[in-house]
GROMACS .gro file of C-alpha atoms in nm:
model
  195
    1CYS     CA    1   5.807   3.282   6.087
    2ASN     CA    2   5.894   2.995   5.861
    3ASP     CA    3   6.076   2.661   5.879
    4ARG     CA    4   6.395   2.756   5.689
    5GLY     CA    5   6.616   2.685   5.992
    6LEU     CA    6   6.508   2.320   5.988
    7ARG     CA    7   6.630   2.286   5.628
    8LEU     CA    8   6.965   2.469   5.645
    9THR     CA    9   7.284   2.287   5.550
   10SER     CA   10   7.644   2.404   5.554
   11LYS     CA   11   7.615   2.455   5.175
   12ASP     CA   12   7.357   2.732   5.233
   13TRP     CA   13   7.492   3.086   5.277
   14ARG     CA   14   7.223   3.145   5.542
   15TRP     CA   15   7.401   2.887   5.765
   16TYR     CA   16   7.681   3.134   5.849
   17GLN     CA   17   7.685   3.441   6.077
   18ALA     CA   18   7.919   3.623   5.836
   19SER     CA   19   7.665   3.615   5.552
   20ALA     CA   20   7.333   3.602   5.744
   21PRO     CA   21   7.391   3.777   6.081
   22GLY     CA   22   7.138   3.653   6.332
   23GLY     CA   23   6.978   3.412   6.084
   24CYS     CA   24   6.608   3.490   6.072
   25LEU     CA   25   6.681   3.830   6.230
   26SER     CA   26   6.855   3.969   5.921
   27GLN     CA   27   6.652   3.762   5.676
   28ILE     CA   28   6.291   3.818   5.784
   29ALA     CA   29   6.269   4.012   6.113
   30ILE     CA   30   6.443   4.310   5.951
   31HIS     CA   31   6.127   4.371   5.747
   32GLN     CA   32   5.912   4.371   6.060
   33LEU     CA   33   6.152   4.612   6.232
   34ASP     CA   34   6.112   4.839   5.929
   35THR     CA   35   5.733   4.800   5.952
   36LEU     CA   36   5.744   4.892   6.323
   37ARG     CA   37   5.923   5.214   6.238
   38ALA     CA   38   5.684   5.291   5.952
   39ILE     CA   39   5.381   5.248   6.179
   40GLY     CA   40   5.515   5.381   6.509
   41GLY     CA   41   5.779   5.636   6.414
   42PRO     CA   42   6.144   5.656   6.514
   43ILE     CA   43   6.276   5.374   6.732
   44ASP     CA   44   6.493   5.479   7.026
   45THR     CA   45   6.614   5.146   7.168
   46ILE     CA   46   6.611   4.775   7.091
   47ALA     CA   47   6.639   4.491   7.344
   48ALA     CA   48   6.655   4.131   7.223
   49SER     CA   49   6.697   3.766   7.311
   50SER     CA   50   6.783   3.487   7.070
   51ALA     CA   51   6.817   3.110   7.059
   52ARG     CA   52   6.930   2.825   6.838
   53LEU     CA   53   6.673   2.547   6.852
   54ALA     CA   54   6.715   2.369   6.516
   55SER     CA   55   6.914   2.048   6.533
   56THR     CA   56   7.098   2.134   6.209
   57GLY     CA   57   7.395   2.292   6.389
   58ALA     CA   58   7.386   2.616   6.188
   59GLU     CA   59   7.593   2.909   6.317
   60VAL     CA   60   7.295   3.142   6.308
   61GLU     CA   61   7.015   3.190   6.557
   62ASP     CA   62   6.674   3.065   6.453
   63GLN     CA   63   6.460   3.236   6.722
   64TRP     CA   64   6.439   3.607   6.809
   65MET     CA   65   6.229   3.806   7.053
   66ILE     CA   66   6.277   4.181   7.014
   67THR     CA   67   6.135   4.475   7.208
   68ALA     CA   68   6.150   4.822   7.059
   69VAL     CA   69   6.098   5.145   7.252
   70PHE     CA   70   5.992   5.428   7.023
   71ALA     CA   71   6.120   5.782   7.063
   72ASP     CA   72   5.782   5.887   7.207
   73GLY     CA   73   5.775   5.599   7.459
   74LYS     CA   74   5.547   5.354   7.275
   75LEU     CA   75   5.647   4.988   7.277
   76GLY     CA   76   5.666   4.743   6.989
   77SER     CA   77   5.778   4.386   6.950
   78VAL     CA   78   5.894   4.146   6.682
   79LEU     CA   79   5.893   3.770   6.716
   80SER     CA   80   6.079   3.577   6.449
   81SER     CA   81   6.138   3.206   6.404
   82TRP     CA   82   6.296   2.976   6.149
   83THR     CA   83   6.166   2.662   6.324
   84SER     CA   84   5.789   2.693   6.289
   85ALA     CA   85   5.510   2.696   6.038
   86GLY     CA   86   5.503   2.991   5.800
   87ARG     CA   87   5.331   3.298   5.941
   88TYR     CA   88   5.348   3.666   5.853
   89GLU     CA   89   5.138   3.893   6.069
   90VAL     CA   90   5.136   4.256   6.176
   91ARG     CA   91   4.924   4.383   6.464
   92ALA     CA   92   4.889   4.745   6.573
   93SER     CA   93   4.704   4.837   6.892
   94GLY     CA   94   4.590   5.184   6.987
   95ASP     CA   95   4.358   5.338   7.242
   96ARG     CA   96   4.050   5.291   7.020
   97ALA     CA   97   4.112   4.969   6.827
   98THR     CA   98   4.349   4.691   6.727
   99MET     CA   99   4.419   4.616   6.362
  100SER     CA  100   4.560   4.287   6.243
  101TYR     CA  101   4.697   4.185   5.903
  102ALA     CA  102   4.807   3.834   5.809
  103VAL     CA  103   4.896   3.668   5.481
  104ASP     CA  104   4.883   3.309   5.361
  105GLN     CA  105   5.251   3.226   5.317
  106SER     CA  106   5.171   2.947   5.072
  107LEU     CA  107   5.111   3.235   4.826
  108TRP     CA  108   5.430   3.427   4.921
  109SER     CA  109   5.616   3.336   4.602
  110ASP     CA  110   5.326   3.462   4.387
  111ALA     CA  111   5.318   3.829   4.489
  112GLY     CA  112   5.033   3.907   4.249
  113ARG     CA  113   4.806   3.667   4.440
  114LEU     CA  114   4.920   3.744   4.795
  115HIS     CA  115   4.607   3.948   4.865
  116GLU     CA  116   4.389   3.641   4.802
  117GLY     CA  117   4.483   3.476   5.130
  118ALA     CA  118   4.533   3.795   5.329
  119VAL     CA  119   4.317   3.887   5.627
  120LEU     CA  120   4.284   4.243   5.752
  121ASP     CA  121   4.056   4.319   6.045
  122ARG     CA  122   3.982   4.571   6.314
  123VAL     CA  123   3.855   4.513   6.669
  124GLU     CA  124   3.715   4.816   6.851
  125ARG     CA  125   3.807   4.875   7.215
  126GLY     CA  126   3.554   4.701   7.438
  127SER     CA  127   3.462   4.446   7.168
  128GLY     CA  128   3.569   4.087   7.133
  129LEU     CA  129   3.699   3.898   6.832
  130ALA     CA  130   3.344   3.802   6.735
  131ALA     CA  131   3.273   4.172   6.673
  132ARG     CA  132   3.580   4.228   6.454
  133THR     CA  133   3.532   4.407   6.125
  134GLY     CA  134   3.690   4.248   5.820
  135LEU     CA  135   3.844   4.488   5.571
  136ASP     CA  136   3.916   4.427   5.204
  137VAL     CA  137   4.277   4.376   5.100
  138ALA     CA  138   4.332   4.540   4.764
  139PRO     CA  139   4.497   4.335   4.491
  140GLY     CA  140   4.856   4.428   4.420
  141ASN     CA  141   5.208   4.305   4.371
  142MET     CA  142   5.448   4.418   4.643
  143PHE     CA  143   5.755   4.370   4.427
  144ARG     CA  144   5.616   4.563   4.131
  145GLU     CA  145   5.489   4.840   4.361
  146GLU     CA  146   5.832   4.877   4.524
  147LEU     CA  147   6.002   4.896   4.185
  148GLU     CA  148   5.749   5.150   4.059
  149LEU     CA  149   5.797   5.361   4.372
  150PHE     CA  150   6.174   5.352   4.325
  151ALA     CA  151   6.147   5.431   3.953
  152ALA     CA  152   5.916   5.727   4.021
  153SER     CA  153   6.164   5.856   4.278
  154VAL     CA  154   6.451   5.836   4.027
  155ARG     CA  155   6.244   5.982   3.743
  156ASP     CA  156   6.092   6.268   3.948
  157ASN     CA  157   6.380   6.314   4.195
  158ALA     CA  158   6.115   6.287   4.467
  159PRO     CA  159   6.161   6.165   4.825
  160CYS     CA  160   6.107   5.792   4.860
  161GLU     CA  161   6.055   5.572   5.163
  162LEU     CA  162   6.294   5.327   4.997
  163SER     CA  163   6.581   5.556   5.089
  164ALA     CA  164   6.935   5.467   5.186
  165HIS     CA  165   6.873   5.630   5.526
  166ASN     CA  166   6.570   5.409   5.593
  167ALA     CA  167   6.771   5.102   5.488
  168CYS     CA  168   7.048   5.206   5.730
  169LEU     CA  169   6.790   5.240   6.011
  170ALA     CA  170   6.662   4.887   5.941
  171VAL     CA  171   7.015   4.744   5.946
  172ALA     CA  172   7.092   4.945   6.261
  173ALA     CA  173   6.791   4.781   6.431
  174VAL     CA  174   6.932   4.439   6.338
  175ASP     CA  175   7.277   4.535   6.466
  176ALA     CA  176   7.121   4.670   6.787
  177ALA     CA  177   6.931   4.344   6.838
  178ILE     CA  178   7.249   4.139   6.794
  179ALA     CA  179   7.440   4.364   7.034
  180SER     CA  180   7.157   4.341   7.287
  181ALA     CA  181   7.131   3.962   7.268
  182ASN     CA  182   7.509   3.936   7.311
  183ASP     CA  183   7.482   4.154   7.625
  184ASP     CA  184   7.204   3.966   7.813
  185GLY     CA  185   6.922   4.171   7.657
  186ARG     CA  186   7.055   4.515   7.752
  187ALA     CA  187   6.876   4.788   7.554
  188VAL     CA  188   7.083   4.938   7.273
  189ARG     CA  189   7.016   5.284   7.132
  190ILE     CA  190   6.966   5.306   6.757
  191ASP     CA  191   7.146   5.642   6.751
  192ASP     CA  192   7.455   5.478   6.904
  193VAL     CA  193   7.454   5.212   6.632
  194MET     CA  194   7.402   5.472   6.359
  195ALA     CA  195   7.695   5.676   6.495
   0.00000   0.00000   0.00000
């Protein structure tokens, strides 16, 4: 989430569906959809709802609620907004614990310091938030690490998670969400979009 939708003008390329399909969907939620797949495995279907709440009049949606059904039946969700305070958070829940990761978006533009405001914790099943275990977030630079991963893949001809196929799956999830929202939230199969 961030407040970009409240600042859009018709001079901004993000104002238009043709260049920023779904607004915050293709600009920020796409990364969370990719994260869902990385954590949970292949996504089978996407169902979505969207809204335009900003008073700017932009063509693009600024609110998205997405439900993903994984190939093995697990559920995942992505909430994305361009009309709220900045927030980036990932939460994964399993039968033994819930893990949560959040970053301080005021540090977003300084990738080398992003770990400084990050919070990573684990809550065991049967425990409350007071019993959560904080985990260290290692220093790093997400942009440098992505470039180094890509360079190593090119240099060593090794498989890389930054593959064209994975990019196509992320875009297919966005396209599925748009199709779903345009059809009253009907679930759309990723395989149908990929075909």
